Amino acid sequence: MGSPPPSSAPRPSPPPSRRSVLRGAAGAGAMGLLAACGGRSDAAFHADAGPWRRYAGTTVNFISENTAPTAAIAADLKPFTELTGIRVNIVTLELSALAQKVALDLASGNGEYDVVYADPYQVLAPYAPAFADLREFAEDPGLPRLPGGFDDFIPTHLDAAGRFGGDGKILALPYDCPTMVWQYRADLFKRYRDRMADDLGFDPMPSDDTTWEQYYAIATWFNDKTDAVRYGTGHQAKQHDALMCDFSNLLWSYGGDYFDGGTRVGRIGTLDPGPCRLDSDAAIAGAEFYQRLLKIADPGSRTWDWDGLGAAFRAGRIAMCPNWHEYAASNEAAMPGKVSYARLPKGPARSAGMYGGTGIAVSDVIPERRRQAAWLFVNWATAPKTQVANLASKVGGGTPTRTSVYEMPRVTAAQHRPSKMANMLSATAVKKTWRSDTIGLRPKIPMWAECDTAVYTQLSGMLAGDASPESAMRAASSRIDRIVARGWVN
């Protein structure tokens, strides 16, 4: 792909209190005094220069997870530096380490990081008050316009990765968008299509009408009827954030969710999501099917996160799997022409695929001119031209988050082989998944990291045979209710 979606293990130590973050954000709003106390100077400023050149001589610090677009941008910062005269220092970390670094920086008011990879769950939701409202920069006539405006971003991305709460603020611009889709060996499905159809009584080729029960039957057929692969399906079912992601696709497809109003909680976010609903009949039914599916999946699944699953698929060990779409690039490199992509199967309620995208934000714990210089980078890094360059980068491979990019003839053509933008081979499946009725959004709440741990811990016990689906879901629900009732640390 170049890089997997956000990772979450191990979890960082408890973050600083919400009160301290609010205090830091308030201080930053008061002339940037906390940032000044931290020792970082304000940005250089040239009043007579053009909008892109007014902060020439400034250095902007960007902290990011080691993602595909960041790898591409880091490999070619020259266009931005030539445009603005601004140097960019990029620090890349595993996500949990990033979340801890950002939390400490915001709480201290040091303002070490100007631009932040604001994971919606570990960074944006817990520390929303410490990020600038990007509308102030987009509306400033003294700053370069945002090409295409906010409306050019895919709506579900702008909400899920860019907002928190219902105040209308835009705190981050969508930067990456890994999404779970059905990845399958098209060569094997083509070879065995007629035999499978005769044996199973339905056309096995993945389509929008395929159900999870049919997926199960196809996987079983590969297990029993051919030696072309060792197993029909594999999953990212390690005791890890990956397990929560994998299971959630089934949870939503069966009509379950983590909280009432799950779409709102996942898309906009909230401080108070209400009682957990993992103990509902629909959620338990989803867990029962997931347990049954994993019993016929590759046994290695319980040791794999998304990387392990991707490696097993590329090695020819399994015929199909749900995984993040940005593995398309590495799939194509390992098995050129052999892999295709579809929206995930539908359950009794709907089809749903987990969205794992993140935006980049401007810290509010820095002086005003430094915020404006940081905005220039955020604007450039998410611009259509930059997103196309990332898509074609040999070291990147990130997928665009803007509607206009998908309408470019060069990008449209790349959705078909031969393609120099291999991630675009999954574009049809991904765009179907991004619709408001099919996108899968985990809860965007400040305490989600701890809730996530509760979910995958109980699921792991269920898969090991230590708990029934019903008891696992009820235990997870009870634990999440206690976490939410305790709220954010004061």
XYZ file of C-alpha atoms in Angstrom:
490
model
C 0.000 0.000 0.000
C 2.636 1.964 1.360
C 1.422 2.070 4.926
C -1.349 0.478 6.970
C -4.214 2.308 8.602
C -3.965 3.648 12.102
C -2.524 1.193 14.587
C -3.456 1.170 18.249
C -1.226 -1.197 20.215
C 0.149 -0.875 22.770
C -1.996 1.773 24.370
C -0.297 4.868 25.753
C -0.399 5.705 29.426
C -3.456 7.739 30.473
C -3.344 11.163 28.820
C -3.220 14.431 30.716
C -6.546 15.582 32.061
C -9.046 17.307 29.850
C -8.907 20.277 32.203
C -5.200 20.769 31.599
C -5.698 20.572 27.845
C -8.471 23.148 28.007
C -6.267 25.377 30.130
C -3.484 25.049 27.551
C -5.844 25.822 24.681
C -7.195 28.863 26.489
C -3.681 30.103 27.118
C -2.814 29.737 23.463
C -5.829 31.801 22.549
C -4.531 34.598 24.760
C -1.771 35.830 22.439
C 0.033 32.493 22.409
C 1.609 33.089 25.821
C 1.999 29.437 26.703
C 3.756 28.719 23.449
C 6.054 31.651 24.021
C 6.877 30.334 27.459
C 7.776 27.033 25.850
C 10.660 28.702 24.055
C 9.562 28.524 20.378
C 9.584 31.822 18.535
C 6.748 33.024 16.367
C 6.926 32.627 12.598
C 8.900 34.955 10.379
C 6.628 37.470 8.684
C 7.043 39.534 5.489
C 4.068 41.845 5.137
C 4.832 42.881 1.569
C 5.214 39.354 0.227
C 2.508 37.365 -1.558
C 0.146 35.130 0.471
C 2.287 32.012 0.014
C 5.591 33.784 0.832
C 4.757 35.847 3.932
C 6.207 33.280 6.336
C 9.394 32.451 4.418
C 12.203 31.500 6.753
C 9.884 29.722 9.210
C 10.256 26.066 10.159
C 7.045 24.091 10.670
C 7.066 20.889 12.718
C 4.664 18.146 11.585
C 4.089 15.050 13.728
C 2.459 12.133 11.926
C 1.844 8.454 12.050
C 4.029 6.687 9.484
C 1.341 6.712 6.789
C 1.427 6.500 3.001
C 0.781 10.208 2.266
C 3.351 11.296 4.846
C 5.955 9.008 3.289
C 5.240 10.543 -0.114
C 5.320 14.119 1.172
C 8.512 13.551 3.159
C 10.194 12.219 0.033
C 9.424 15.378 -1.948
C 9.054 18.531 0.156
C 10.872 20.643 -2.414
C 7.689 21.921 -4.141
C 6.314 23.251 -0.843
C 9.579 24.843 0.237
C 10.022 26.511 -3.151
C 6.446 27.803 -3.030
C 6.583 29.184 0.505
C 10.172 29.456 1.720
C 9.069 27.367 4.734
C 11.031 24.337 5.906
C 9.135 21.352 7.291
C 10.458 18.944 9.890
C 8.473 15.697 9.873
C 8.429 13.357 12.862
C 6.792 9.975 12.258
C 5.788 7.629 15.062
C 3.585 4.631 15.779
C 0.127 5.983 16.606
C 0.037 5.334 20.341
C 3.427 7.027 20.771
C 2.203 9.935 18.655
C -0.912 10.323 20.793
C 1.184 10.480 23.939
C 3.611 13.029 22.465
C 0.783 15.255 21.279
C -1.051 15.032 24.605
C 2.026 16.123 26.531
C 2.783 18.925 24.076
C -0.738 20.333 24.217
C -0.997 20.063 27.981
C 2.347 21.751 28.570
C 1.646 24.554 26.107
C 5.112 24.141 24.604
C 3.745 24.138 21.082
C 6.496 21.934 19.710
C 4.257 20.552 16.964
C 2.556 22.990 14.604
C 0.756 20.448 12.421
C -0.674 17.294 13.978
C -1.886 14.026 12.491
C -5.118 14.155 14.481
C -6.406 10.592 14.723
C -10.162 11.054 15.352
C -10.215 8.701 18.342
C -6.887 9.075 20.142
C -6.150 12.726 19.346
C -9.032 14.764 17.890
C -11.818 13.678 20.249
C -9.769 13.890 23.473
C -8.094 17.212 22.644
C -10.502 19.001 20.298
C -10.346 22.324 22.210
C -6.598 22.533 21.563
C -6.895 22.638 17.758
C -7.587 25.684 15.605
C -10.830 26.076 13.692
C -9.575 25.918 10.114
C -12.424 28.056 8.845
C -10.630 31.134 10.183
C -7.731 30.523 7.783
C -9.882 29.573 4.804
C -11.869 32.795 5.220
C -8.827 35.052 5.726
C -8.290 37.127 2.540
C -4.608 37.489 3.411
C -4.028 33.727 3.136
C -4.122 31.481 0.046
C -7.555 30.093 -0.695
C -8.307 26.438 -0.060
C -8.565 24.927 -3.566
C -12.056 23.580 -4.073
C -13.078 24.712 -0.606
C -14.233 22.416 2.160
C -17.001 21.078 -0.088
C -14.451 19.335 -2.315
C -13.636 16.865 0.462
C -15.737 13.709 0.533
C -18.500 14.615 3.036
C -18.209 11.543 5.239
C -14.445 12.127 5.463
C -14.754 15.797 6.398
C -17.137 14.942 9.219
C -15.438 11.807 10.527
C -11.849 13.077 10.289
C -12.399 16.823 10.632
C -15.111 17.622 13.145
C -15.895 16.986 16.774
C -19.212 17.978 18.282
C -22.009 19.950 16.705
C -20.500 23.444 16.808
C -19.667 23.515 13.107
C -15.916 23.879 13.597
C -13.566 22.179 11.154
C -10.545 21.050 13.152
C -8.706 18.947 10.551
C -8.623 18.392 6.791
C -9.025 14.778 5.584
C -5.540 13.461 4.871
C -5.810 9.682 4.500
C -8.740 7.312 4.203
C -7.977 3.576 4.645
C -11.235 1.657 4.326
C -12.033 -2.030 4.694
C -13.164 -3.826 1.531
C -13.436 -7.388 0.236
C -10.138 -8.440 -1.357
C -10.230 -11.662 -3.367
C -8.211 -13.766 -5.763
C -10.005 -12.941 -8.993
C -7.975 -15.536 -10.878
C -9.241 -18.330 -8.603
C -12.822 -17.102 -8.602
C -12.729 -17.044 -12.408
C -11.167 -20.520 -12.589
C -13.662 -22.149 -10.224
C -16.734 -19.987 -10.801
C -18.825 -22.611 -12.586
C -17.911 -25.408 -10.152
C -18.682 -23.216 -7.153
C -21.980 -22.082 -8.665
C -23.014 -25.704 -9.255
C -22.033 -26.774 -5.740
C -23.292 -23.716 -3.854
C -26.404 -22.884 -5.835
C -25.500 -19.214 -6.394
C -23.028 -17.176 -8.416
C -19.944 -16.820 -6.177
C -18.537 -13.723 -7.917
C -18.503 -10.868 -5.368
C -21.236 -8.309 -5.935
C -23.348 -5.820 -4.019
C -25.904 -8.606 -3.509
C -23.497 -11.063 -1.856
C -24.347 -11.842 1.762
C -22.087 -12.789 4.651
C -23.713 -16.224 4.701
C -22.664 -16.656 1.079
C -19.163 -15.435 1.949
C -19.053 -18.169 4.606
C -20.168 -20.772 2.065
C -17.545 -19.628 -0.466
C -14.809 -19.814 2.178
C -15.913 -23.313 3.145
C -15.889 -24.374 -0.502
C -12.262 -23.276 -0.898
C -11.388 -25.126 2.314
C -12.938 -28.384 1.116
C -12.856 -28.430 -2.671
C -9.465 -27.167 -3.850
C -5.796 -27.129 -2.921
C -5.164 -23.870 -4.762
C -5.067 -22.111 -1.372
C -4.870 -23.438 2.148
C -7.972 -21.613 3.375
C -10.874 -19.731 1.901
C -10.714 -16.715 4.196
C -8.405 -15.017 6.687
C -8.964 -12.262 9.240
C -7.132 -9.727 11.395
C -8.228 -11.300 14.661
C -5.223 -10.777 16.906
C -6.004 -9.362 20.375
C -5.439 -5.849 19.069
C -7.286 -2.894 17.587
C -7.380 -4.893 14.343
C -9.810 -7.366 15.914
C -12.253 -4.610 16.813
C -12.057 -3.313 13.238
C -12.634 -6.741 11.701
C -15.565 -7.558 13.979
C -17.221 -4.159 13.578
C -17.990 -4.879 9.922
C -20.176 -7.795 11.064
C -21.625 -5.872 13.999
C -22.956 -3.133 11.731
C -24.090 -5.500 8.997
C -26.306 -7.293 11.515
C -27.839 -4.007 12.664
C -25.845 -3.674 15.854
C -23.786 -0.708 16.999
C -21.773 0.525 19.943
C -24.234 3.259 20.949
C -27.618 4.612 19.916
C -27.281 7.041 17.049
C -24.125 5.261 15.968
C -23.807 7.178 12.703
C -23.963 10.513 14.511
C -21.557 9.394 17.235
C -19.125 8.093 14.634
C -19.441 10.921 12.147
C -19.585 14.004 14.374
C -18.584 12.710 17.812
C -19.810 13.436 21.309
C -18.711 13.672 24.919
C -21.722 11.660 26.090
C -22.719 8.754 23.812
C -25.211 7.235 26.260
C -25.439 3.541 27.180
C -23.497 0.945 25.205
C -25.637 -1.272 22.956
C -23.309 -4.232 22.448
C -25.727 -6.291 24.542
C -28.520 -5.898 21.955
C -29.905 -8.908 20.104
C -28.480 -7.595 16.819
C -24.977 -7.143 18.272
C -25.028 -10.628 19.792
C -26.184 -12.105 16.463
C -23.260 -10.378 14.741
C -20.862 -11.821 17.320
C -22.331 -15.304 16.872
C -21.742 -15.156 13.118
C -18.228 -13.744 13.603
C -17.339 -16.632 15.927
C -18.694 -19.120 13.382
C -16.793 -17.453 10.526
C -13.488 -17.513 12.410
C -13.871 -21.253 13.064
C -13.496 -21.974 9.341
C -10.944 -19.211 8.666
C -7.183 -19.692 8.523
C -6.125 -20.473 12.130
C -3.346 -17.936 11.707
C -6.024 -15.257 11.794
C -5.904 -15.074 15.588
C -2.233 -14.070 15.390
C -2.630 -11.474 12.603
C -3.240 -7.765 12.608
C -3.817 -6.052 9.228
C -0.149 -6.416 8.244
C -0.083 -10.144 9.005
C -3.310 -10.672 7.109
C -2.044 -8.704 4.132
C 1.163 -10.757 4.044
C -0.777 -14.052 4.184
C -3.018 -12.953 1.326
C -0.069 -11.879 -0.834
C 1.671 -15.191 -0.097
C -1.251 -17.083 -1.680
C -2.336 -18.680 1.587
C -5.983 -17.532 1.498
C -8.508 -16.865 -1.262
C -10.102 -13.751 0.205
C -10.263 -11.450 3.212
C -11.665 -8.176 4.506
C -8.775 -5.722 4.735
C -7.834 -2.089 4.256
C -8.048 -0.967 0.644
C -4.576 0.609 0.646
C -3.034 -2.851 0.475
C -4.006 -2.776 -3.204
C -0.592 -1.389 -4.159
C 1.336 -4.176 -2.439
C -1.152 -6.792 -3.714
C -0.529 -5.638 -7.261
C 3.221 -5.744 -6.780
C 3.110 -9.313 -5.430
C 0.300 -10.745 -7.599
C -0.123 -8.501 -10.633
C -3.519 -8.884 -12.227
C -4.739 -11.561 -9.807
C -6.617 -9.531 -7.181
C -9.940 -7.707 -7.340
C -11.965 -5.715 -4.833
C -15.607 -5.426 -3.846
C -17.701 -3.805 -1.177
C -17.964 -6.069 1.869
C -20.933 -8.494 1.918
C -24.237 -7.453 3.397
C -25.856 -8.832 6.515
C -29.488 -8.745 7.601
C -29.328 -4.949 8.004
C -26.788 -3.599 5.522
C -23.248 -3.728 4.169
C -20.669 -1.804 6.175
C -16.925 -1.334 5.865
C -14.761 0.229 8.555
C -13.368 3.689 7.741
C -9.977 4.419 9.289
C -9.151 7.866 7.961
C -7.460 10.745 9.749
C -7.063 14.472 9.190
C -4.229 16.908 9.806
C -4.817 19.797 12.188
C -3.174 23.039 13.297
C -2.281 23.302 16.973
C -3.955 26.182 18.785
C -1.165 26.128 21.394
C 1.141 28.169 19.139
C 1.302 31.896 18.266
C -0.934 33.376 15.604
C 1.596 33.761 12.791
C 2.919 30.266 13.379
C -0.652 28.952 13.063
C -0.945 30.736 9.734
C 2.333 29.253 8.511
C 1.114 25.820 9.619
C -2.096 26.386 7.674
C -0.084 26.896 4.496
C 1.311 23.394 4.923
C -2.085 21.851 5.744
C -3.574 23.601 2.713
C -0.791 22.395 0.392
C -0.572 18.847 1.806
C -4.270 18.187 1.151
C -4.538 20.048 -2.159
C -5.675 18.087 -5.237
C -2.292 18.446 -6.948
C -0.484 17.056 -3.905
C -2.961 14.203 -3.501
C -2.417 13.130 -7.102
C 1.350 13.234 -6.592
C 0.981 11.102 -3.442
C -1.187 8.611 -5.288
C 1.489 8.135 -7.929
C 4.460 8.247 -5.552
C 6.758 5.231 -5.518
C 7.236 5.599 -1.742
C 3.704 6.633 -0.832
C 0.463 5.472 -2.332
C -2.024 7.372 -0.221
C -5.593 7.585 -1.523
C -7.236 10.955 -2.302
C -9.877 12.423 0.004
C -11.205 14.963 -2.527
C -14.061 14.459 -4.978
C -12.332 16.499 -7.682
C -9.322 14.166 -7.743
C -11.506 11.165 -8.584
C -12.920 13.108 -11.535
C -9.521 13.713 -13.135
C -9.102 11.651 -16.336
C -5.665 10.457 -15.247
C -7.058 9.148 -11.963
C -10.184 7.670 -13.550
C -8.048 5.764 -16.052
C -5.913 4.376 -13.224
C -8.910 2.416 -11.911
C -8.246 -0.118 -14.685
C -5.153 -2.167 -15.485
C -2.486 -1.389 -16.423
C -2.378 1.201 -13.626
C 0.449 3.324 -12.302
C -1.732 4.185 -9.291
C -2.493 0.717 -7.979
C -4.611 1.852 -5.033
C -7.111 3.145 -7.554
C -7.887 -0.457 -8.539
C -9.957 -0.618 -5.337
C -11.676 2.737 -5.967
C -15.063 1.397 -7.062
C -15.412 -0.727 -3.924
C -14.141 2.065 -1.701
C -16.439 4.759 -3.067
C -19.432 2.485 -2.516
C -18.310 1.998 1.086
C -17.982 5.754 1.689
C -21.690 6.340 1.112
C -23.495 7.496 4.225
C -25.543 4.270 4.370
C -22.561 1.911 4.110
C -19.627 3.610 5.831
C -18.641 2.007 9.132
C -17.690 4.510 11.837
C -16.472 3.548 15.279
C -17.508 5.913 18.106
C -15.687 9.248 18.122
C -15.574 9.835 21.860
C -12.675 10.979 24.079
C -12.540 7.653 25.919
C -12.666 5.393 22.851
C -9.111 4.028 23.235
C -10.057 2.362 26.514
C -13.396 1.180 25.136
C -11.607 -0.308 22.125
C -9.423 -2.366 24.466
C -12.525 -3.665 26.230
C -14.018 -4.749 22.894
C -11.041 -6.634 21.515
C -10.229 -8.203 24.890
C -13.700 -9.727 25.142
C -13.714 -10.766 21.485
C -10.364 -12.491 21.881
C -11.728 -14.496 24.811
C -14.770 -15.426 22.735
C -12.613 -16.684 19.865
C -10.485 -18.674 22.310
C -13.609 -20.425 23.620
C -13.494 -18.768 27.027
C -16.823 -16.964 26.585
C -19.975 -17.257 24.511
C -20.845 -14.468 22.082
C -23.632 -13.335 24.374
C -21.469 -13.214 27.488
C -18.623 -11.507 25.605
C -20.919 -8.804 24.265
C -22.579 -8.262 27.628
C -19.212 -8.040 29.384
C -17.889 -5.561 26.822
C -21.062 -3.494 27.098
C -20.848 -3.378 30.880
C -17.187 -2.400 30.806
C -17.815 0.365 28.252
C -20.679 1.749 30.330
C -18.321 2.048 33.298
C -15.687 3.783 31.176
C -18.195 6.256 29.754
C -19.819 6.889 33.152
C -16.407 7.734 34.602
C -15.961 10.160 31.726
C -12.857 12.108 30.901
C -10.406 12.571 33.753
C -10.911 15.932 35.472
